[in-house]
Amino acid sequence: MTLSRRTFIKVGGAALSLPLLGSTAFGQEKLKIGFIYVGSINDNGYNYAHNQGRIFIQEQLGEQVETMFVENVAEGPDCERVLRELAQQGCKLIFATSFGFGDSVIKVAEEFPDIAFEHATGYMSGPNVGLYNARFHEGRAICGIIAGHMSQTGKAGYIGSFPIPEVVMGINSFTLAARKINPEFTLTPVYISTWNDPAKEADAARAMIDQGMDIIAQHTDGPAALQVAAERGIIGGFGQGADMSAFAPDTQLTAIIDNWGPHYLASAKAVLDGSWAPGNTWEGLKEEVVTMTPYHSKVPEAAVKDAEAMRLGQIDGSVAIFTGPIKDHTGVERVAAGVTMTDAELLSMDWYVEGVIPPA
Amino acid sequence: MDLTIAIIVTVVGASTPILIAALGELVVERAGVLNLGVEGMMLIGAVVGFIVQFHTGQPLLALLAAAVAGVLSSLIFGFLTLSLSANQTATGLALTIFGTGFSALIGANYSARPVPLMDSVLPETIADHPIARVLLGYSLPVYFAFFMVFAVWFFLKKTRSGLILRAVGENDHSAHSIGYSVLGVRYLAIMFGGAMAGIAGACFPLLLTPQWAEGMTAGRGWIAVALVVFASWRPMRLLFGAYLFGLVMTMEVYIKAGGGLFSAIPAELWAALPYLATIVVLVLISLKRDASTNAPACLGRPFMPGN
């Protein structure tokens, strides 16, 4: 099975690249890898992090691979066209890095059975479509611990893009962790219905601070909330996707870094040696797909100690943040004591834990 | 009381760029030209303003550079629609698409770099007093926007040049036949609109959030275009409209974040209000068939003196 796939890929690759590359096609062993991003590689957040992963494989594998990327691809018909173009340019491995690319990936993958596709944060796989994701919520739990320790008002704000399970999971993880430190802690999510509107993110942050929240976290792609937090001089906030300390050196308490490089490298190597098979990985702190930047010096020692306990506990498996008893925001018990929620339950999460003040 | 002041300050910030851009577009439309490229010109102004602020740290220079960049981009539109009589709607849309891409291109290396925000015109100590804060605690573009509302109103209503501009917008052939340069007036109006859109764009990195991000105006250029219709082409109504839109946009996040005074009103209704208000105004305008409330008669029509 493995052998035939490799042979197939080699023959198919040579044949496909022949018309495009002319005489250089034969003897060409370079693996072409394509990436599509939903936003700009300069967003200093989510898409930037994926592109860092691409650069990582290029550095690690050097001459063996050639990577290419297309940025600002809208989720929808445009994505299908871009995927097809990458396939026709001879890419043998294609990473589609946004949730909304899913339908297009499945459709195009059927047309190109000899190409390996991998879709980030999605849920639909296929014979040549693998899935990969990162346990961002593990990082959120560490942020929550720090928020629980440092917030003086016990109220935090959370700027979200859309109420999709990934965002809801992060909100819940943050709140559960913060309430372990301060049982009275509350968190107010505000959804702004966009991934990229810095002025609106900033206004949302102002609205939260003006109403007594002294820690602001965000699940949007830019540093606007941190900038406002710095401008208003509140206790702090957290970087998302990338180190944002350049924008708010005294305000970023820590940041969750998406580190896709190792996963991308493993997939590229698997395609090179013919062992690639569609996987479904959901890795986190343990695999260093999610990492944290150093804690700010103003984070108190006790908070650092508890945050590290949360981090190391999640790495060695002794701590799982979504372990019962967990009540929802109306007080009804959703997870019984001692029970840990399954991945499938997490990935379809559509309710808030106790302590979250649900959006109107 | 503190919350009220905070809300007022945030509303003023959110309204200012929309007001400045819409004032420019109002003058352009009064001259009979429909320029849908406001969003694109704003983005070009934003990136140029950011770059100048980043390298020089001089906000006034940054605003000036943004205005110049707006004028230059508006001249592309002017040349195509006035000198070559291209379709104004299509050309305006193309200018927006061009501005989005072009600003992303020249801003590509500036994304991870913060700049200082513009200072308020008052010293910190005085600006801490609530009343002083609400009246005088803003940076220059806020007062510039107010001044321009009166300047544009005065120009259109009270000056001979304003009368000529309105004549060109209402009846280009008559204006032409008595010796006024229709294309000259329209070029000047378009350049003014470009300068205002550029300054409005620069408000984003200089006033609201000190960074460059692709597409950071996020559709506010379109709100500015809609506001001109909402204001039925009158500067004073535009002032009211811009602050109404700013208030509604801001209240949406304040209500979502904490309820308070207006918690009984669902946030979704707040979010829909600007659009509902625009529809109501459009209906009212169409009911009242009075020429003075209607669009300039030549709006969007190319001028060809031969015809």
XYZ file of C-alpha atoms in Angstrom:
667
model
C 0.000 0.000 0.000
C 2.695 2.391 1.072
C 4.983 1.384 -1.750
C 2.351 1.687 -4.412
C 1.391 5.120 -3.140
C 4.973 6.275 -3.384
C 5.377 4.938 -6.889
C 2.127 6.504 -7.841
C 3.152 9.861 -6.471
C 6.478 9.794 -8.278
C 5.042 8.801 -11.635
C 2.109 11.117 -11.245
C 4.349 13.960 -10.167
C 6.654 13.648 -13.135
C 3.791 13.395 -15.582
C 1.940 16.315 -14.103
C 4.873 18.658 -13.932
C 6.077 17.783 -17.434
C 4.102 20.382 -19.369
C 4.863 23.097 -16.834
C 8.535 22.541 -16.257
C 9.672 21.308 -19.657
C 13.079 19.682 -19.634
C 13.701 20.105 -15.921
C 10.818 17.787 -15.079
C 12.842 14.576 -15.322
C 15.190 13.917 -12.492
C 13.290 16.507 -10.486
C 13.009 15.112 -6.958
C 11.953 18.288 -5.180
C 8.726 17.935 -3.282
C 6.461 20.882 -3.926
C 4.349 21.907 -0.957
C 1.530 24.441 -1.150
C -0.079 26.478 1.625
C -3.207 28.593 1.515
C -3.939 31.197 4.158
C -7.226 32.953 4.860
C -5.485 36.211 5.809
C -2.211 38.001 5.373
C 1.102 36.500 6.486
C 1.746 39.887 8.070
C -1.205 39.752 10.470
C 1.160 39.144 13.370
C -1.146 36.349 14.482
C -2.796 33.240 13.100
C -1.659 33.380 9.469
C 1.781 34.636 10.420
C 2.170 31.555 12.611
C 1.253 29.161 9.793
C 3.721 30.872 7.502
C 6.428 30.495 10.134
C 5.677 26.760 9.949
C 6.190 26.849 6.188
C 9.524 28.647 6.603
C 10.490 26.027 9.185
C 10.132 23.119 6.732
C 11.944 25.047 4.048
C 14.861 25.583 6.457
C 14.855 22.016 7.763
C 14.566 20.217 4.427
C 16.342 22.755 2.215
C 16.845 21.507 -1.330
C 14.472 18.586 -0.903
C 11.391 20.760 -0.940
C 9.973 23.812 -2.615
C 7.218 25.598 -0.727
C 4.727 28.066 -2.106
C 1.821 29.896 -0.550
C -1.218 31.950 -1.443
C -2.474 34.453 1.150
C -5.792 36.285 1.589
C -7.836 33.457 0.091
C -11.508 33.965 0.832
C -13.419 31.008 2.240
C -15.669 29.968 -0.641
C -15.345 29.378 -4.368
C -12.058 31.263 -4.539
C -10.460 28.640 -2.343
C -11.359 25.857 -4.774
C -9.663 27.701 -7.626
C -6.504 28.296 -5.605
C -6.325 24.649 -4.488
C -6.670 23.503 -8.082
C -3.955 25.905 -9.208
C -1.560 24.627 -6.558
C -2.335 21.058 -7.622
C -1.700 21.904 -11.257
C 1.603 23.544 -10.377
C 2.766 20.165 -9.109
C 2.259 20.411 -5.358
C 2.158 16.935 -3.852
C 1.260 18.140 -0.381
C -1.181 20.973 0.247
C -2.068 22.559 3.580
C -5.368 24.444 3.785
C -5.123 26.402 6.998
C -8.587 27.748 7.741
C -11.775 26.119 9.012
C -13.920 27.439 6.166
C -11.744 25.855 3.453
C -13.144 22.411 4.373
C -15.749 21.946 1.648
C -13.369 23.065 -1.083
C -10.618 20.748 0.157
C -12.898 17.701 0.058
C -14.093 18.566 -3.453
C -10.660 19.242 -4.954
C -9.073 16.265 -3.165
C -11.464 13.936 -5.018
C -10.170 15.318 -8.327
C -6.519 14.810 -7.349
C -6.318 11.456 -5.544
C -2.503 11.363 -5.769
C -2.038 14.585 -3.818
C -1.925 14.700 -0.032
C -4.179 17.357 1.471
C -4.183 18.472 5.073
C -6.863 20.727 6.513
C -6.352 22.673 9.729
C -9.100 22.969 12.376
C -11.658 21.129 10.238
C -13.671 17.952 10.720
C -14.091 16.354 7.269
C -11.408 13.887 6.234
C -11.056 11.669 3.170
C -8.796 9.015 1.603
C -6.226 11.741 0.824
C -7.383 14.428 3.253
C -5.869 14.557 6.718
C -6.845 16.821 9.587
C -4.715 18.673 12.100
C -5.464 21.106 14.852
C -3.893 22.578 17.958
C -5.131 22.502 21.539
C -5.158 26.263 21.942
C -7.459 25.849 24.937
C -4.535 24.387 26.907
C -2.803 27.739 26.586
C -6.037 29.533 27.501
C -6.115 27.614 30.784
C -2.669 28.964 31.674
C -3.838 32.508 30.848
C -6.927 31.908 32.991
C -4.803 30.974 36.003
C -2.852 34.217 35.669
C -6.080 36.203 35.225
C -7.573 34.594 38.342
C -4.549 35.645 40.349
C -4.063 39.144 38.991
C -7.532 40.555 38.324
C -8.555 42.944 41.093
C -12.158 43.343 39.991
C -12.550 39.629 39.305
C -14.019 40.537 35.938
C -12.379 39.850 32.624
C -13.439 40.556 29.055
C -12.907 38.280 26.078
C -13.135 39.598 22.525
C -14.262 36.795 20.239
C -14.728 36.643 16.504
C -17.595 34.195 16.108
C -19.217 31.800 18.611
C -17.755 28.675 16.973
C -16.740 25.687 19.180
C -13.034 26.556 19.050
C -13.693 30.034 20.457
C -16.285 28.847 22.996
C -13.826 26.156 24.161
C -11.163 28.810 24.764
C -13.585 31.000 26.728
C -14.625 28.046 28.888
C -11.076 26.837 29.455
C -9.987 30.339 30.508
C -12.932 30.696 32.899
C -12.602 27.242 34.474
C -8.932 27.905 35.212
C -9.522 31.417 36.575
C -12.281 30.170 38.895
C -9.910 27.593 40.373
C -8.023 30.599 41.778
C -10.920 33.004 42.327
C -14.332 31.264 42.580
C -16.107 34.615 42.066
C -14.324 35.306 38.767
C -16.541 36.191 35.807
C -15.788 36.527 32.129
C -17.802 38.458 29.555
C -17.370 37.471 25.920
C -18.131 40.022 23.215
C -18.371 38.726 19.661
C -17.533 41.278 16.993
C -18.378 39.113 13.941
C -15.034 39.585 12.193
C -11.451 38.323 12.410
C -10.007 41.639 11.278
C -11.365 45.027 12.330
C -8.771 46.579 14.653
C -10.896 49.669 15.349
C -13.847 47.557 16.466
C -11.611 45.307 18.578
C -10.235 48.449 20.192
C -13.736 49.835 20.838
C -14.798 46.525 22.361
C -11.751 46.598 24.627
C -12.565 50.182 25.656
C -16.163 49.197 26.387
C -14.942 46.372 28.632
C -12.395 48.453 30.500
C -14.871 51.304 31.014
C -17.211 48.823 32.666
C -14.715 47.532 35.180
C -12.916 44.644 33.505
C -9.222 44.745 34.208
C -8.008 41.782 32.144
C -8.794 41.586 28.424
C -8.182 38.467 26.369
C -8.961 38.122 22.692
C -9.554 35.472 20.092
C -9.206 37.732 17.094
C -6.079 37.944 15.010
C -4.493 41.269 15.955
C -2.996 43.202 18.871
C -5.598 46.018 19.046
C -7.056 44.879 22.395
C -3.616 44.768 23.994
C -2.864 48.266 22.713
C -6.008 49.632 24.329
C -5.226 47.763 27.541
C -1.818 49.431 27.560
C -3.294 52.861 26.737
C -5.781 52.596 29.621
C -3.208 51.138 31.968
C -5.205 48.101 33.114
C -3.536 45.002 34.533
C -3.038 43.265 31.258
C -3.948 40.873 28.510
C -2.563 38.006 26.478
C -1.039 37.670 23.036
C -2.849 35.346 20.670
C -1.165 33.356 17.920
C 2.094 35.259 18.188
C 4.211 37.240 20.637
C 2.580 40.679 20.644
C 4.772 42.234 23.315
C 6.134 44.768 20.791
C 2.707 46.437 20.864
C 2.268 46.432 24.623
C 5.514 45.620 26.407
C 4.099 46.221 29.884
C 0.693 44.729 29.259
C 1.168 41.330 27.624
C 1.324 38.929 30.568
C 2.119 35.971 28.326
C 1.165 34.900 24.830
C -0.064 31.696 23.262
C 2.132 30.815 20.311
C 0.941 28.529 17.534
C 3.917 26.452 16.526
C 2.935 24.501 13.422
C 6.487 23.812 12.230
C 6.975 20.347 13.787
C 3.697 19.039 12.394
C 4.439 20.433 8.929
C 7.906 18.915 8.994
C 6.575 15.487 9.974
C 3.988 15.559 7.165
C 6.552 16.677 4.582
C 8.942 13.908 5.636
C 6.132 11.368 5.451
C 5.308 12.379 1.888
C 9.004 12.318 0.953
C 9.498 8.768 2.235
C 6.126 7.602 1.014
C 4.632 6.872 4.418
C 2.065 9.691 4.433
C -1.431 8.639 5.395
C -4.327 10.916 6.270
C -4.127 11.538 9.985
C -6.221 13.391 12.486
C -3.932 15.092 14.949
C -4.905 17.469 17.712
C -1.732 18.337 19.525
C -0.982 20.873 22.198
C 1.525 21.839 24.846
C 2.997 18.356 25.101
C 3.965 18.198 21.435
C 4.972 21.894 21.519
C 2.408 22.751 18.875
C 1.152 25.233 21.477
C 3.795 27.106 23.435
C 3.795 30.092 25.795
C 6.078 33.122 25.813
C 7.887 33.860 29.104
C 5.661 35.362 31.807
C 5.895 39.119 32.263
C 7.985 40.182 35.233
C 4.945 41.740 36.894
C 3.119 38.400 37.108
C 3.384 37.550 40.829
C 5.334 34.519 41.960
C 2.281 32.629 43.199
C 0.606 33.090 39.810
C 3.709 31.891 37.973
C 3.819 28.833 40.223
C 0.173 27.917 39.569
C 0.462 28.703 35.868
C 3.496 26.446 35.570
C 1.653 23.706 37.478
C -1.180 24.013 34.946
C 1.275 23.965 32.035
C 3.327 21.009 33.243
C 0.223 19.119 34.396
C -1.270 19.368 30.918
C 2.021 18.234 29.410
C 2.359 15.129 31.609
C -1.353 14.422 31.398
C -2.125 14.790 35.093
C -4.324 17.859 34.517
C -7.192 18.136 32.057
C -9.042 21.396 32.341
C -12.356 19.986 31.110
C -12.755 17.528 33.992
C -15.972 17.496 36.050
C -17.729 18.640 38.036
C -18.512 21.353 35.485
C -21.690 23.415 35.634
C -22.957 25.536 32.789
C -23.721 29.231 33.199
C -27.261 28.508 34.418
C -25.934 26.290 37.191
C -26.906 22.931 35.678
C -24.240 20.268 36.017
C -23.004 19.260 32.552
C -20.011 17.093 33.414
C -20.055 14.774 36.434
C -17.248 14.763 38.970
C -14.170 12.900 37.791
C -15.342 12.668 34.172
C -13.209 14.288 31.471
C -14.905 15.524 28.336
C -13.997 13.697 25.117
C -12.406 15.416 22.138
C -15.632 15.003 20.190
C -17.564 16.763 22.960
C -15.013 19.563 23.065
C -15.086 20.057 19.303
C -18.834 20.577 19.326
C -18.971 22.723 22.460
C -21.831 25.214 22.294
C -22.503 26.074 25.947
C -20.755 28.237 28.521
C -19.386 27.141 31.864
C -20.395 28.784 35.121
C -18.779 32.199 35.464
C -19.244 33.185 31.846
C -21.790 35.963 31.417
C -23.279 34.892 28.100
C -23.618 37.488 25.336
C -27.055 39.113 25.008
C -21.106 59.723 35.008
C -17.643 58.333 34.336
C -19.097 55.718 32.035
C -21.058 58.351 30.131
C -17.894 60.360 29.591
C -16.014 57.268 28.489
C -18.759 56.428 26.016
C -18.785 59.977 24.606
C -15.021 59.884 24.112
C -15.208 56.505 22.363
C -18.114 57.645 20.165
C -16.214 60.749 19.063
C -13.243 58.552 18.132
C -15.370 56.117 16.147
C -17.299 58.884 14.335
C -14.427 61.141 13.272
C -12.976 59.170 10.328
C -16.456 58.465 8.947
C -17.358 62.148 9.173
C -14.185 63.327 7.444
C -14.475 60.819 4.600
C -18.197 61.512 4.136
C -17.624 65.293 3.958
C -15.193 64.769 1.105
C -17.615 62.486 -0.705
C -20.439 64.995 -0.152
C -18.539 67.700 -2.040
C -17.671 65.234 -4.822
C -21.306 64.229 -5.197
C -22.530 67.826 -5.090
C -20.290 68.370 -8.138
C -22.156 65.563 -9.867
C -19.609 62.777 -9.486
C -20.163 59.476 -7.686
C -16.853 58.157 -6.364
C -17.275 54.730 -4.763
C -13.521 54.495 -4.213
C -13.651 56.049 -0.724
C -12.753 52.795 1.050
C -9.728 52.277 -1.221
C -8.516 55.867 -0.817
C -8.931 55.564 2.950
C -6.748 52.451 3.032
C -4.065 54.186 0.989
C -4.268 57.145 3.382
C -4.041 54.784 6.351
C -0.925 53.000 5.159
C 0.840 56.179 4.018
C -0.060 57.952 7.255
C 1.226 54.999 9.237
C 4.513 54.794 7.344
C 5.222 58.511 7.718
C 4.308 58.417 11.402
C 6.518 55.358 11.878
C 9.579 56.932 10.275
C 9.228 60.544 11.385
C 7.038 60.469 14.495
C 5.388 63.654 13.177
C 1.603 63.167 13.168
C 0.920 66.380 11.251
C 3.322 65.306 8.544
C 1.627 61.901 8.531
C -1.806 63.488 8.031
C -0.450 65.701 5.268
C 1.171 62.759 3.505
C -2.072 60.788 3.808
C -3.960 63.705 2.247
C -1.487 63.859 -0.644
C -1.738 60.087 -1.140
C -5.543 60.423 -1.175
C -5.354 63.179 -3.795
C -3.037 61.128 -6.006
C -5.266 58.066 -5.848
C -8.356 60.195 -6.527
C -6.645 61.600 -9.616
C -6.555 58.107 -11.112
C -10.320 58.041 -10.705
C -10.644 61.591 -12.011
C -8.620 60.921 -15.123
C -10.557 57.777 -15.997
C -14.043 59.140 -15.343
C -13.638 62.786 -16.399
C -11.042 62.780 -19.142
C -11.906 59.344 -20.517
C -15.607 59.321 -19.516
C -15.363 55.872 -17.963
C -18.309 54.560 -15.964
C -18.119 56.149 -12.508
C -19.625 53.255 -10.564
C -17.287 50.668 -12.053
C -14.237 52.922 -11.787
C -14.996 53.710 -8.148
C -15.299 50.015 -7.317
C -12.027 49.385 -9.141
C -10.369 52.141 -7.099
C -11.485 50.440 -3.887
C -10.104 47.090 -5.024
C -6.875 48.756 -6.152
C -6.539 50.643 -2.856
C -7.044 47.475 -0.831
C -4.344 45.600 -2.707
C -1.935 48.484 -3.084
C -2.064 49.416 0.601
C -1.460 45.772 1.553
C 1.550 45.710 -0.763
C 3.302 48.810 0.528
C 2.348 48.044 4.128
C 3.626 44.455 4.021
C 6.742 45.174 6.067
C 5.029 47.371 8.627
C 2.608 44.978 10.250
C 4.428 44.114 13.471
C 5.403 47.678 14.349
C 3.552 49.936 16.746
C 3.545 53.747 16.501
C 2.653 56.350 19.133
C -0.910 57.682 19.000
C -1.508 61.393 18.453
C -1.618 63.393 21.665
C -4.713 65.295 22.678
C -4.546 69.047 22.156
C -4.800 69.659 25.903
C -2.081 68.959 28.451
C -2.752 65.779 30.473
C -3.548 67.592 33.727
C -6.388 69.671 32.299
C -7.688 66.817 30.169
C -8.314 64.817 33.346
C -11.202 67.073 34.289
C -14.384 65.402 32.999
C -15.865 68.413 31.230
C -12.554 69.458 29.709
C -12.045 65.860 28.646
C -15.357 65.692 26.803
C -15.010 69.085 25.139
C -11.311 69.547 24.597
C -9.551 66.262 25.268
C -9.226 65.061 21.699
C -6.456 65.158 19.152
C -6.435 67.464 16.174
C -8.414 65.453 13.552
C -11.532 65.606 15.743
C -11.557 69.421 15.649
C -10.539 69.389 12.011
C -13.671 67.335 11.265
C -15.901 69.856 13.101
C -14.247 72.782 11.388
C -14.664 71.165 7.980
C -18.389 70.626 8.514
C -18.823 74.381 8.897
C -16.292 75.167 6.176
C -18.045 72.911 3.661
C -21.468 74.249 4.643
C -20.233 77.832 4.280
C -18.531 77.089 0.984
C -21.561 75.412 -0.594
C -24.152 77.817 0.762
C -22.482 81.191 0.964
C -19.730 81.437 -1.620
C -19.798 82.007 -5.350
C -17.448 79.073 -5.938
C -19.819 76.854 -3.994
C -22.691 78.007 -6.164
C -20.707 77.138 -9.284
C -19.901 73.708 -7.874
C -23.568 73.053 -7.151
C -24.525 74.313 -10.619
C -22.074 71.868 -12.162
C -23.670 69.069 -10.171
C -27.241 70.059 -10.954
C -26.948 70.985 -14.602
C -23.558 70.501 -16.174
C -24.549 71.622 -19.664
C -25.971 74.950 -18.454
C -22.880 75.564 -16.350
C -20.753 74.764 -19.377
C -22.760 77.031 -21.685
C -22.239 80.045 -19.471
C -18.537 79.480 -19.459
C -17.659 77.419 -16.380
C -15.229 74.544 -16.696
C -17.283 71.512 -15.683
C -14.342 69.157 -15.784
C -12.126 71.641 -13.921
C -14.630 71.975 -11.088
C -15.118 68.227 -10.936
C -11.373 67.575 -10.865
C -11.010 69.938 -7.919
C -13.947 68.333 -6.105
C -12.551 64.841 -6.638
C -9.140 65.937 -5.346
C -10.780 67.429 -2.261
C -12.656 64.156 -1.712
C -9.389 62.248 -2.083
C -7.595 64.431 0.439
C -10.407 63.999 2.963
C -10.538 60.227 2.437
C -6.757 60.046 2.903
C -6.936 61.980 6.181
C -9.877 59.841 7.314
C -7.841 56.710 6.640
C -4.864 58.061 8.562
C -7.143 58.498 11.592
C -7.135 54.705 12.013
C -3.420 54.278 12.794
C -3.027 57.755 14.349
C -6.162 57.983 16.479
C -7.849 54.648 16.996
C -5.358 51.792 17.064
C -1.641 52.472 16.605
C -0.770 49.801 14.070
C -1.056 48.964 10.405
C -3.256 46.005 9.545
C -4.456 45.069 6.079
C -7.965 46.296 5.409
C -8.057 48.070 8.763
C -10.777 50.535 7.721
C -13.052 47.471 7.581
C -15.842 48.874 5.418
C -16.147 52.315 7.009
C -15.573 53.923 3.607
C -18.862 52.380 2.531
C -20.595 53.731 5.614
C -19.273 57.173 4.626
C -20.798 56.810 1.167
C -24.105 55.710 2.697
C -23.988 58.644 5.122
C -23.969 61.139 2.265
C -27.299 59.725 1.114
C -28.508 59.556 4.721
C -27.667 63.251 5.104
C -29.400 64.037 1.796
C -26.241 65.841 0.623
C -26.239 68.416 3.455
C -23.193 68.994 5.669
C -25.103 69.724 8.893
C -27.180 66.578 8.594
C -23.954 64.747 7.864
C -22.544 65.851 11.206
C -25.646 64.504 12.932
C -25.587 61.297 10.895
C -21.910 60.540 11.500
C -22.323 60.879 15.261
C -25.501 58.815 15.190
C -23.706 56.033 13.309
C -20.714 56.329 15.646
C -22.983 56.174 18.694
C -24.805 53.123 17.435
C -21.585 51.297 16.486
C -20.094 52.045 19.889
C -23.187 51.282 21.958
C -23.283 47.849 20.376
C -20.008 46.842 22.054
C -20.776 48.672 25.306
C -24.065 46.807 25.620
C -22.509 43.472 24.749
C -19.774 44.076 27.307
C -21.845 45.211 30.222
C -25.446 46.081 29.651
C -25.933 49.062 31.944
C -28.378 51.723 30.880
C -29.598 50.113 27.652
C -29.372 46.451 28.562
C -33.059 45.921 27.730
C -32.352 46.586 24.037
C -30.902 43.507 22.327
C -27.422 44.141 20.912
C -28.572 42.763 17.562
C -31.089 45.588 17.283
C -28.369 48.148 17.959
C -26.234 46.572 15.278
C -29.079 46.860 12.780
C -30.028 50.452 13.663
C -27.763 52.363 11.228
C -29.144 50.369 8.338
C -32.739 50.756 9.499
C -32.167 54.500 9.878
C -30.739 54.738 6.352
C -33.779 52.951 4.946
C -36.149 55.252 6.839
C -34.342 58.318 5.544
C -34.365 57.000 1.978
C -38.103 56.418 2.228
C -38.651 59.923 3.615
C -36.559 61.461 0.849
C -38.501 59.644 -1.835
C -41.821 60.681 -0.264
C -40.881 64.325 -0.298
C -40.464 65.205 -3.944
C -38.786 68.471 -3.182
C -35.760 69.058 -5.395
C -33.655 70.428 -2.566
C -33.659 67.134 -0.650
C -32.832 65.050 -3.654
C -29.556 63.953 -5.141
C -27.678 66.331 -7.446
C -29.336 65.942 -10.833
C -26.158 65.074 -12.715
C -24.870 62.591 -10.132
C -22.974 59.769 -11.777
C -23.450 60.984 -15.352
C -20.347 61.553 -17.459
C -20.105 65.021 -19.000
C -19.452 65.199 -22.698
C -19.673 68.804 -23.917
C -20.370 67.732 -27.496
C -23.729 66.132 -26.658
